Amino acid sequence: MAAAEDVAREATFGSLPVTREERVWGFADFTWVNVGLAIATWAFLVGGSTALLVGFRQGLLAMLIGNAIAVVVMLAASVVSSQRYGIEQYTVLRSVFGFGGVALMVLTVVLFTEMGWSALLSVMFGRATAQVSNQVLGTSLDPSGLVVTALSLVAIVVAYVVLAKGPLTIRFLNRIVAPGLAILTVGMIVVLLTQTSVGELMDAGPLDPFGDPRLNFAVAVEFNLGVGFSWWPVMGSLARLTTSPRAALWPAFIGLFGATIVAQVVGMAAALTLGDSDPTVWMVPLGGAWLGVAALLFIAFANLTSLASIVYSTCLAIRQAGGSVLARVRWERLCAGFFVLPAVLTFFPDLMYDRFLVFVSWSGAFLASICGVVIADYFVLRRQRLAVPQLYAHRSASSYHFTGGFSVAALMATALGTVTYALLYNPQTLRTGAAFDYLTASVPAAVVGAVAHLVLTRALHRGGRGGYDEPSSLEESATAVTTPTTTKDA
Amino acid sequence: MDAHDTQVQAELERRTTVITRDEAGDPVHAALPGTDLAWLVGIVLAAVVCGLLASV
């Protein structure tokens, strides 16, 4: 490949830091980006799943509490540092986990999380199109049958083709989907309000709760915490294109908290009114044959763009984390490799729906701990200062090489946070500890991860290891600029 | 990123120099202000208190 093409490719794939002129998103631009991201089809499913546990009042409270805490913590652990230095998230994370530590995290936690969401979106596409067929063609396709699997595989193939064409195609499709989903959400609110009264909605009971009301509320909050944390893998790479810290932070909060809540409330209200948490099931009963079919078709299309977007971000992360080995793998092959497991999962369409709560909980167990560790590292230990050249320096030459490329303190702290989560709330069995009803599991996991990282870093990373005692690039340069002799020498 | 590619490496060095030297002091690279941090902490605390009140 020609050298000029290499540079263009690196810019496209987000590896290079961005300069002032390349930062194109102000406050309003980034707000729309995040609103588009937030009002995705999964938000309706999250709202419906919350309705399984609690009624409308408690569900709304659980959504507000869970999303507020998780989105704030997640944003502090992703957008702030990437915005300040114009560097994508997984490169910045080298200063927390080390080069090898980032690779370990991406190839396990991030890959698991994003493969799960990809499988879910594919199956949702399959179910939506099967419902359209049932309505329009009079078929009676089973939502768990092989036809849904076949349609889900079609979604994966189409998403792969879109991905292979690159980010411009994704951006073009998102320009149609984001406003469309916003209109669809408003339309559903109107239809909902004509079909049910506010009083009926408030009195509607949960669809499939546990026996203990307090536990139901705690699990609903925990579920929404997990959903809020699940934005973490993609946010830093977006925020680096914004023009100021405030233009990164608050638009992301407005979109991922505010817009998400609106879409989730619609999903919850529809589920409580129509008795099913699956948006592909309640769309037609809610909107009627024609409007419902149109909405389903749009949902199917929107799932394709969401799928392409998250796989694009994840494959970038994998490429960043994989070092020279994955840098040589062709982009198309990397994307194809990513889709293997989601394709296998589509043969079990019920799995992702029935185990949605379990999946989000597992994802939250790791991401909450990681966010706690990142916040402790960036805000407390480094006081928002990083040495940019060290993030890109050759492994052992970098201050962020730690021990053989791994920050033992950060990885141990993440493990301790995750264990804390599992002790309070086992994501697999959904068995809870005594304190879970009051503390949830994500909040203690983040706190334990943060405190453990502070203590372990003091204990393990002495003598300059990890670069904790070095001044930041911006500080060094500011000194150089204000000292004429130094500037001239430089 | 293939840091062994000389042209990519040169571009990386140019950009890190721009960011760390030419743009030092630019508001785009400002740290998150304390006011915003305080708001974030306030939102989390308010949500935690609401959660505790709702669960007792």
Coordinates of C-alpha atoms in Angstrom, one line a residue:
Chain A
M1 CA 0.0 0.0 0.0
A2 CA 1.3 3.5 -0.8
A3 CA 2.6 5.5 2.1
A4 CA 0.1 8.3 1.5
E5 CA -2.7 5.7 1.6
D6 CA -1.3 4.5 4.9
V7 CA -1.6 7.9 6.4
A8 CA -5.1 8.3 5.1
R9 CA -6.1 4.9 6.5
E10 CA -4.7 5.7 9.9
A11 CA -6.6 9.0 10.0
T12 CA -9.8 7.1 8.9
F13 CA -9.3 4.4 11.5
G14 CA -8.8 6.9 14.2
S15 CA -5.3 5.9 15.3
L16 CA -3.6 9.3 14.9
P17 CA -4.3 12.1 17.4
V18 CA -6.5 14.9 15.9
T19 CA -5.4 18.5 15.7
R20 CA -7.4 21.7 16.4
E21 CA -8.5 22.1 12.8
E22 CA -9.8 18.5 12.6
R23 CA -12.1 19.0 15.6
V24 CA -15.4 19.6 13.9
W25 CA -18.1 19.1 16.6
G26 CA -19.3 22.0 18.7
F27 CA -21.9 21.7 21.5
A28 CA -24.9 21.5 19.2
D29 CA -23.3 19.1 16.7
F30 CA -22.2 16.7 19.4
T31 CA -25.6 16.8 21.1
W32 CA -27.2 15.6 17.8
V33 CA -24.6 12.9 17.5
N34 CA -25.5 11.6 20.9
V35 CA -29.2 11.9 20.6
G36 CA -28.9 9.9 17.4
L37 CA -26.8 7.3 19.3
A38 CA -29.2 7.2 22.2
I39 CA -32.5 6.8 20.4
A40 CA -31.6 3.4 19.0
T41 CA -33.8 0.4 18.9
W42 CA -32.2 -1.2 21.9
A43 CA -33.6 1.6 24.1
F44 CA -37.1 0.4 23.4
L45 CA -36.0 -3.2 24.4
V46 CA -34.4 -1.9 27.6
G47 CA -37.6 0.0 28.5
G48 CA -39.6 -3.2 27.9
S49 CA -37.3 -5.3 29.9
T50 CA -37.5 -2.8 32.9
A51 CA -41.3 -3.3 32.7
L52 CA -40.8 -7.0 33.4
L53 CA -39.6 -6.1 36.9
V54 CA -41.4 -3.0 38.0
G55 CA -44.5 -0.8 37.2
F56 CA -44.3 2.6 35.5
R57 CA -43.5 4.8 38.5
Q58 CA -40.8 2.6 39.9
G59 CA -39.5 1.9 36.4
L60 CA -39.2 5.6 35.6
L61 CA -37.3 6.1 38.9
A62 CA -35.1 3.1 38.2
M63 CA -34.2 4.5 34.7
L64 CA -33.5 8.0 36.0
I65 CA -31.3 6.8 38.9
G66 CA -29.5 4.0 37.0
N67 CA -28.8 6.0 33.9
A68 CA -27.8 9.2 35.8
I69 CA -25.2 7.4 37.8
A70 CA -23.8 5.2 35.1
V71 CA -23.7 7.8 32.3
V72 CA -21.9 10.4 34.5
V73 CA -19.3 7.8 35.7
M74 CA -19.0 6.3 32.2
L75 CA -18.5 9.8 30.6
A76 CA -15.9 10.8 33.2
A77 CA -14.0 7.6 32.4
S78 CA -14.1 8.0 28.6
V79 CA -14.8 11.4 27.0
V80 CA -12.8 13.7 29.3
S81 CA -9.3 12.5 28.6
S82 CA -9.9 11.7 24.9
Q83 CA -11.3 15.1 24.4
R84 CA -8.5 16.9 26.1
Y85 CA -5.7 15.3 24.1
G86 CA -7.6 14.5 20.8
I87 CA -6.7 10.9 21.1
E88 CA -9.0 7.9 20.8
Q89 CA -9.9 6.0 24.0
Y90 CA -7.9 2.8 23.7
T91 CA -4.7 4.7 23.1
V92 CA -5.4 6.9 26.2
L93 CA -6.1 3.8 28.2
R94 CA -2.4 2.7 27.8
S95 CA -1.7 5.2 30.6
V96 CA -4.0 3.2 32.9
F97 CA -3.6 -0.4 31.9
G98 CA -0.4 -0.5 29.9
F99 CA -0.1 -1.6 26.3
G100 CA -0.7 -5.3 27.0
G101 CA -3.4 -4.5 29.6
V102 CA -5.4 -2.6 27.0
A103 CA -5.1 -5.5 24.5
L104 CA -6.3 -7.9 27.2
M105 CA -9.3 -5.7 28.1
V106 CA -10.3 -5.1 24.4
L107 CA -10.0 -8.7 23.4
T108 CA -12.1 -9.9 26.4
V109 CA -14.5 -7.4 27.9
V110 CA -15.0 -5.1 24.9
L111 CA -15.2 -7.9 22.4
F112 CA -17.7 -9.9 24.6
T113 CA -19.9 -6.8 25.1
E114 CA -20.0 -5.7 21.5
M115 CA -20.4 -9.2 20.1
G116 CA -23.4 -9.6 22.4
W117 CA -25.0 -6.3 21.3
S118 CA -24.3 -7.2 17.6
A119 CA -26.1 -10.6 18.0
L120 CA -29.0 -8.9 19.7
L121 CA -29.4 -6.3 17.0
S122 CA -29.2 -9.0 14.3
V123 CA -31.9 -11.1 15.9
M124 CA -34.0 -7.9 16.4
F125 CA -33.7 -7.3 12.7
G126 CA -34.7 -10.9 12.0
R127 CA -37.7 -10.7 14.3
A128 CA -38.8 -7.3 12.9
T129 CA -38.7 -8.5 9.3
A130 CA -40.5 -11.8 10.2
Q131 CA -43.3 -9.8 11.9
V132 CA -43.6 -7.7 8.7
S133 CA -43.9 -10.9 6.7
N134 CA -46.6 -12.2 9.1
Q135 CA -48.6 -9.0 8.8
V136 CA -48.2 -8.3 5.0
L137 CA -47.9 -11.8 3.5
G138 CA -50.0 -13.6 6.1
T139 CA -47.3 -16.0 7.0
S140 CA -46.9 -17.3 10.6
L141 CA -43.2 -17.2 11.1
D142 CA -42.0 -18.4 14.5
P143 CA -40.0 -15.6 16.3
S144 CA -37.6 -18.3 17.5
G145 CA -37.5 -20.3 14.2
L146 CA -34.9 -20.8 11.5
V147 CA -36.4 -18.2 9.3
V148 CA -35.5 -15.6 11.9
T149 CA -32.0 -17.0 12.1
A150 CA -31.7 -16.7 8.3
L151 CA -33.0 -13.1 8.4
S152 CA -30.6 -12.3 11.2
L153 CA -27.7 -13.7 9.1
V154 CA -28.9 -11.4 6.2
A155 CA -28.5 -8.5 8.6
I156 CA -25.0 -9.5 9.4
V157 CA -24.1 -9.8 5.7
V158 CA -25.6 -6.4 4.9
A159 CA -23.8 -4.8 7.9
Y160 CA -20.6 -6.4 6.7
V161 CA -21.0 -4.9 3.2
V162 CA -21.7 -1.4 4.7
L163 CA -18.7 -1.8 7.0
A164 CA -16.4 -2.8 4.1
K165 CA -17.4 0.4 2.3
G166 CA -16.1 2.5 5.3
P167 CA -17.3 5.1 7.7
L168 CA -18.7 7.5 5.1
T169 CA -21.5 5.0 4.3
I170 CA -22.3 4.6 8.0
R171 CA -22.4 8.3 8.4
F172 CA -24.7 8.7 5.4
L173 CA -27.1 6.0 6.7
N174 CA -27.1 7.5 10.3
R175 CA -28.2 10.8 8.9
I176 CA -31.4 9.1 7.8
V177 CA -31.8 6.8 10.8
A178 CA -31.3 9.3 13.7
P179 CA -34.0 11.8 12.8
G180 CA -36.2 8.9 11.7
L181 CA -36.0 7.2 15.0
A182 CA -36.7 10.5 16.8
I183 CA -39.9 11.0 14.7
L184 CA -40.8 7.4 15.3
T185 CA -40.4 7.8 19.1
V186 CA -42.6 11.0 19.1
G187 CA -45.2 9.2 17.0
M188 CA -45.3 6.3 19.4
I189 CA -45.8 8.6 22.4
V190 CA -48.8 10.2 20.6
V191 CA -50.2 6.7 19.7
L192 CA -49.7 5.5 23.3
L193 CA -51.4 8.5 24.8
T194 CA -54.4 8.0 22.5
Q195 CA -54.7 4.3 23.5
T196 CA -54.2 4.5 27.3
S197 CA -54.7 7.0 30.0
V198 CA -51.9 8.3 32.3
G199 CA -53.8 6.8 35.2
E200 CA -53.9 3.4 33.6
L201 CA -50.2 3.6 32.8
M202 CA -49.3 4.5 36.4
D203 CA -51.4 1.6 37.8
A204 CA -50.0 -1.0 35.4
G205 CA -48.2 -3.8 37.2
P206 CA -44.9 -5.3 36.1
L207 CA -45.0 -8.1 33.6
D208 CA -42.8 -10.8 35.2
P209 CA -41.4 -9.7 38.5
F210 CA -39.6 -11.6 41.3
G211 CA -41.5 -12.1 44.5
D212 CA -39.8 -9.3 46.5
P213 CA -40.8 -5.7 45.4
R214 CA -37.6 -4.2 46.9
L215 CA -35.5 -6.7 45.0
N216 CA -37.4 -5.9 41.8
F217 CA -36.6 -2.2 42.1
A218 CA -32.9 -2.9 42.9
V219 CA -32.6 -5.2 39.9
A220 CA -34.3 -2.6 37.7
V221 CA -31.8 0.1 38.9
E222 CA -28.9 -2.3 38.4
F223 CA -30.1 -3.2 34.9
N224 CA -30.2 0.5 33.9
L225 CA -26.8 1.0 35.5
G226 CA -25.5 -1.7 33.2
V227 CA -27.1 -0.1 30.2
G228 CA -25.6 3.2 31.0
F229 CA -22.1 1.7 31.4
S230 CA -22.5 -0.1 28.1
W231 CA -21.8 3.1 26.2
W232 CA -18.2 3.2 27.5
P233 CA -16.5 1.2 24.7
V234 CA -17.5 3.8 22.0
M235 CA -17.6 7.2 23.6
G236 CA -13.9 8.3 23.8
S237 CA -13.4 7.9 20.1
L238 CA -16.3 10.2 19.4
A239 CA -15.4 12.9 22.0
R240 CA -11.9 13.5 20.6
L241 CA -13.5 15.4 17.7
T242 CA -15.2 18.0 19.9
T243 CA -13.9 21.6 20.4
S244 CA -13.9 22.0 24.2
P245 CA -14.3 19.9 27.4
R246 CA -17.9 21.2 27.9
A247 CA -18.7 20.5 24.2
A248 CA -17.8 16.9 24.9
L249 CA -19.3 16.3 28.3
W250 CA -22.7 17.9 28.4
P251 CA -23.9 17.0 24.9
A252 CA -23.0 13.4 25.7
F253 CA -25.0 13.6 28.9
I254 CA -28.0 15.2 27.2
G255 CA -28.0 12.5 24.6
L256 CA -27.2 9.4 26.5
F257 CA -29.2 10.3 29.6
G258 CA -32.0 12.6 28.4
A259 CA -32.8 11.0 25.0
T260 CA -32.2 7.5 26.3
I261 CA -34.8 8.0 29.0
V262 CA -37.4 9.3 26.5
A263 CA -36.9 6.2 24.3
Q264 CA -36.8 3.8 27.3
V265 CA -40.0 5.3 28.7
V266 CA -41.8 4.8 25.4
G267 CA -40.6 1.1 25.4
M268 CA -41.7 0.6 29.0
A269 CA -45.1 2.3 28.5
A270 CA -45.8 0.2 25.4
A271 CA -44.7 -3.0 27.1
L272 CA -46.9 -2.3 30.1
T273 CA -49.9 -1.3 27.9
L274 CA -49.6 -4.2 25.5
G275 CA -48.0 -6.9 27.8
D276 CA -44.8 -7.7 25.9
S277 CA -41.3 -6.4 26.4
D278 CA -40.2 -7.1 22.8
P279 CA -40.7 -4.0 20.6
T280 CA -41.0 -6.2 17.4
V281 CA -44.0 -7.8 19.0
W282 CA -45.9 -4.6 20.3
M283 CA -45.2 -2.4 17.2
V284 CA -48.1 -3.7 15.2
P285 CA -50.7 -3.9 18.0
L286 CA -49.6 -0.3 19.0
G287 CA -49.5 1.4 15.6
G288 CA -52.0 -0.7 13.7
A289 CA -51.2 -2.8 10.6
W290 CA -49.8 -0.1 8.2
L291 CA -48.1 2.2 10.7
G292 CA -46.8 -0.8 12.7
V293 CA -45.4 -2.4 9.6
A294 CA -43.8 0.9 8.5
A295 CA -42.3 1.2 12.0
L296 CA -41.0 -2.4 12.0
L297 CA -39.3 -1.9 8.6
F298 CA -37.7 1.3 9.9
I299 CA -36.6 -0.5 13.1
A300 CA -35.1 -3.3 11.0
F301 CA -33.2 -0.7 8.9
A302 CA -32.1 1.2 12.0
N303 CA -30.7 -2.0 13.5
L304 CA -28.5 -2.4 10.4
T305 CA -26.9 1.0 10.9
S306 CA -26.5 0.5 14.7
L307 CA -24.9 -2.8 14.0
A308 CA -22.5 -1.3 11.4
S309 CA -21.6 1.6 13.8
I310 CA -20.8 -0.5 16.9
V311 CA -18.8 -3.1 14.8
Y312 CA -16.8 -0.3 13.2
S313 CA -15.9 1.2 16.6
T314 CA -15.0 -2.2 18.0
C315 CA -12.9 -3.3 15.1
L316 CA -11.0 0.0 15.4
A317 CA -10.4 -0.9 19.1
I318 CA -9.3 -4.4 18.2
R319 CA -6.9 -3.1 15.6
Q320 CA -5.5 -0.6 18.1
A321 CA -5.1 -3.2 20.8
G322 CA -3.7 -5.9 18.5
G323 CA -0.4 -4.2 17.8
S324 CA 1.6 -5.0 14.7
V325 CA -0.1 -8.4 14.3
L326 CA -3.6 -7.1 13.8
A327 CA -2.4 -4.0 12.0
R328 CA -1.4 -6.3 9.1
V329 CA -4.8 -7.9 8.9
R330 CA -7.0 -6.5 6.1
W331 CA -10.0 -4.4 7.4
E332 CA -12.5 -6.6 5.6
R333 CA -11.1 -9.8 7.2
L334 CA -11.0 -8.3 10.7
C335 CA -14.7 -7.3 10.4
A336 CA -15.6 -10.8 9.0
G337 CA -13.8 -12.4 11.9
F338 CA -15.7 -10.3 14.4
F339 CA -19.1 -11.4 13.0
V340 CA -18.4 -15.2 13.5
L341 CA -19.6 -15.4 17.1
P342 CA -22.7 -13.1 16.6
A343 CA -23.6 -15.3 13.5
V344 CA -23.4 -18.4 15.7
L345 CA -25.6 -16.7 18.3
T346 CA -28.3 -16.0 15.8
F347 CA -29.1 -19.7 15.7
F348 CA -30.4 -19.3 19.2
P349 CA -32.7 -16.2 18.8
D350 CA -34.3 -16.7 22.2
L351 CA -31.0 -16.7 24.0
M352 CA -30.2 -13.0 23.6
Y353 CA -33.7 -11.9 24.5
D354 CA -34.3 -14.3 27.4
R355 CA -30.8 -13.7 28.8
F356 CA -30.7 -10.0 28.0
L357 CA -30.7 -9.1 31.7
V358 CA -27.8 -11.6 32.3
F359 CA -25.8 -10.2 29.4
V360 CA -26.2 -6.6 30.5
S361 CA -25.3 -7.6 34.1
W362 CA -22.1 -9.3 33.0
S363 CA -21.2 -6.4 30.9
G364 CA -21.9 -4.0 33.7
A365 CA -19.8 -6.0 36.2
F366 CA -16.7 -5.4 34.2
L367 CA -17.4 -2.0 32.8
A368 CA -18.3 -0.5 36.2
S369 CA -15.0 -1.6 37.7
I370 CA -13.0 -0.4 34.7
C371 CA -14.7 3.0 34.9
G372 CA -13.8 3.2 38.6
V373 CA -10.2 2.4 37.9
V374 CA -9.9 4.9 34.9
I375 CA -11.4 7.7 37.0
A376 CA -9.0 7.1 39.9
D377 CA -6.1 7.0 37.5
Y378 CA -6.9 10.1 35.4
F379 CA -8.5 12.4 37.9
V380 CA -6.7 11.5 41.2
L381 CA -3.3 10.0 40.3
R382 CA -2.6 12.0 37.1
R383 CA -4.7 15.0 37.8
Q384 CA -5.9 15.1 34.2
R385 CA -2.4 15.2 32.8
L386 CA -0.9 12.8 30.3
A387 CA 2.4 12.7 28.3
V388 CA 1.2 12.3 24.7
P389 CA 4.4 11.1 23.1
Q390 CA 4.6 8.3 25.8
L391 CA 1.2 7.0 24.6
Y392 CA 2.8 6.3 21.2
A393 CA 6.3 5.4 22.2
H394 CA 7.6 2.0 21.4
R395 CA 6.5 -0.4 24.2
S396 CA 9.4 -0.7 26.6
A397 CA 10.6 2.9 25.8
S398 CA 7.2 4.3 27.1
S399 CA 6.6 5.4 30.7
Y400 CA 3.3 3.6 30.3
H401 CA 4.9 0.2 29.7
F402 CA 4.5 -0.7 33.4
T403 CA 5.5 -4.3 34.1
G404 CA 6.0 -6.1 30.8
G405 CA 3.2 -4.0 29.2
F406 CA 0.7 -4.6 32.0
S407 CA -0.3 -2.3 34.9
V408 CA -0.7 -4.9 37.6
A409 CA -2.4 -2.4 39.9
A410 CA -5.1 -1.5 37.4
L411 CA -5.8 -5.1 36.3
M412 CA -5.9 -6.3 40.0
A413 CA -8.2 -3.4 40.9
T414 CA -10.5 -4.2 38.0
A415 CA -10.7 -7.8 39.1
L416 CA -11.4 -6.8 42.7
G417 CA -14.2 -4.5 41.5
T418 CA -15.7 -7.3 39.4
V419 CA -15.5 -9.8 42.3
T420 CA -17.3 -7.2 44.5
Y421 CA -20.0 -7.0 41.9
A422 CA -20.4 -10.8 41.7
L423 CA -20.6 -11.1 45.5
L424 CA -23.4 -8.6 45.7
Y425 CA -25.2 -9.7 42.5
N426 CA -24.2 -12.8 40.6
P427 CA -24.9 -12.0 36.9
Q428 CA -25.3 -15.6 36.0
T429 CA -27.7 -16.8 38.6
L430 CA -29.1 -13.4 39.5
R431 CA -28.6 -14.3 43.2
T432 CA -28.2 -11.2 45.3
G433 CA -26.3 -10.4 48.6
A434 CA -27.9 -8.7 51.5
A435 CA -26.6 -5.2 50.7
F436 CA -27.6 -5.3 47.0
D437 CA -31.1 -4.0 47.7
Y438 CA -29.6 -0.7 49.0
L439 CA -26.3 -0.4 47.2
T440 CA -26.8 -2.2 43.9
A441 CA -23.7 -3.9 42.5
S442 CA -22.3 -1.5 39.9
V443 CA -21.8 1.4 42.4
P444 CA -19.8 -0.6 44.9
A445 CA -17.8 -2.3 42.0
A446 CA -16.8 1.2 40.7
V447 CA -15.9 2.4 44.2
V448 CA -13.9 -0.7 45.1
G449 CA -12.1 -0.6 41.7
A450 CA -11.2 3.1 42.2
V451 CA -10.0 2.7 45.8
A452 CA -8.1 -0.5 45.0
H453 CA -6.3 1.2 42.1
L454 CA -5.2 4.1 44.3
V455 CA -3.9 1.8 47.0
L456 CA -2.3 -0.7 44.7
T457 CA -0.6 1.9 42.5
R458 CA 1.0 3.5 45.5
A459 CA 2.2 0.1 46.6
L460 CA 3.3 -1.4 43.3
H461 CA 4.3 1.4 40.9
R462 CA 7.1 3.1 42.6
G463 CA 10.3 4.5 41.1
G464 CA 8.8 6.2 38.1
R465 CA 7.0 3.1 36.7
G466 CA 3.8 4.1 35.0
G467 CA 5.0 7.7 34.6
Y468 CA 3.0 8.9 37.6
D469 CA 5.6 11.5 38.6
E470 CA 6.2 13.0 35.1
P471 CA 4.7 16.3 34.1
S472 CA 2.2 16.3 31.2
S473 CA 3.0 17.1 27.6
L474 CA 0.9 20.3 27.7
E475 CA 2.6 21.5 30.9
E476 CA 6.1 20.8 29.6
S477 CA 5.2 22.7 26.4
A478 CA 3.5 25.6 28.2
T479 CA 6.8 26.0 30.2
A480 CA 8.8 25.9 26.9
V481 CA 6.6 28.5 25.3
T482 CA 6.9 30.9 28.2
T483 CA 10.6 30.5 28.4
P484 CA 12.2 32.1 25.3
T485 CA 15.6 30.4 25.5
T486 CA 14.0 27.0 25.8
T487 CA 11.6 27.7 22.9
K488 CA 14.5 28.7 20.7
D489 CA 16.5 25.6 21.6
A490 CA 13.4 23.5 20.8
Chain B
M1 CA -1.3 1.6 13.9
D2 CA 1.7 0.5 12.0
A3 CA 4.3 2.7 13.6
H4 CA 7.0 1.2 11.5
D5 CA 5.6 2.8 8.4
T6 CA 7.9 5.8 8.1
Q7 CA 5.3 8.2 6.6
V8 CA 2.7 7.3 9.3
Q9 CA 5.4 7.7 11.9
A10 CA 6.4 11.1 10.5
E11 CA 2.7 12.2 10.6
L12 CA 2.3 11.0 14.1
E13 CA 5.4 13.0 15.2
R14 CA 4.0 16.1 13.4
R15 CA 0.7 15.8 15.2
T16 CA 2.1 15.1 18.6
T17 CA 4.3 18.2 18.2
V18 CA 1.3 20.3 17.1
I19 CA -0.7 19.1 20.1
T20 CA 1.9 19.4 22.7
R21 CA 3.6 22.6 21.5
D22 CA 1.7 24.7 19.1
E23 CA -1.7 24.0 20.7
A24 CA -0.5 24.2 24.3
G25 CA -2.6 26.7 26.1
D26 CA -5.4 26.4 23.5
P27 CA -8.8 26.1 25.2
V28 CA -9.5 22.9 23.2
H29 CA -6.9 21.2 25.5
A30 CA -8.2 22.7 28.8
A31 CA -8.7 20.3 31.7
L32 CA -12.4 19.8 32.7
P33 CA -13.2 22.8 34.9
G34 CA -13.9 22.2 38.6
T35 CA -17.4 23.5 38.3
D36 CA -18.3 20.8 35.8
L37 CA -16.7 18.1 38.0
A38 CA -18.7 19.4 40.9
W39 CA -21.9 19.1 38.8
L40 CA -21.0 15.5 37.9
V41 CA -20.5 14.6 41.5
G42 CA -23.7 16.4 42.4
I43 CA -25.7 14.4 39.9
V44 CA -24.3 11.1 41.1
L45 CA -24.9 12.0 44.8
A46 CA -28.5 13.2 44.1
A47 CA -29.2 9.9 42.2
V48 CA -27.7 7.8 45.0
V49 CA -29.8 9.6 47.6
C50 CA -33.0 9.2 45.5
G51 CA -32.1 5.5 45.2
L52 CA -31.6 5.0 48.9
L53 CA -34.8 6.9 49.7
A54 CA -36.7 4.8 47.3
S55 CA -35.4 1.5 48.5
V56 CA -36.1 2.0 52.3

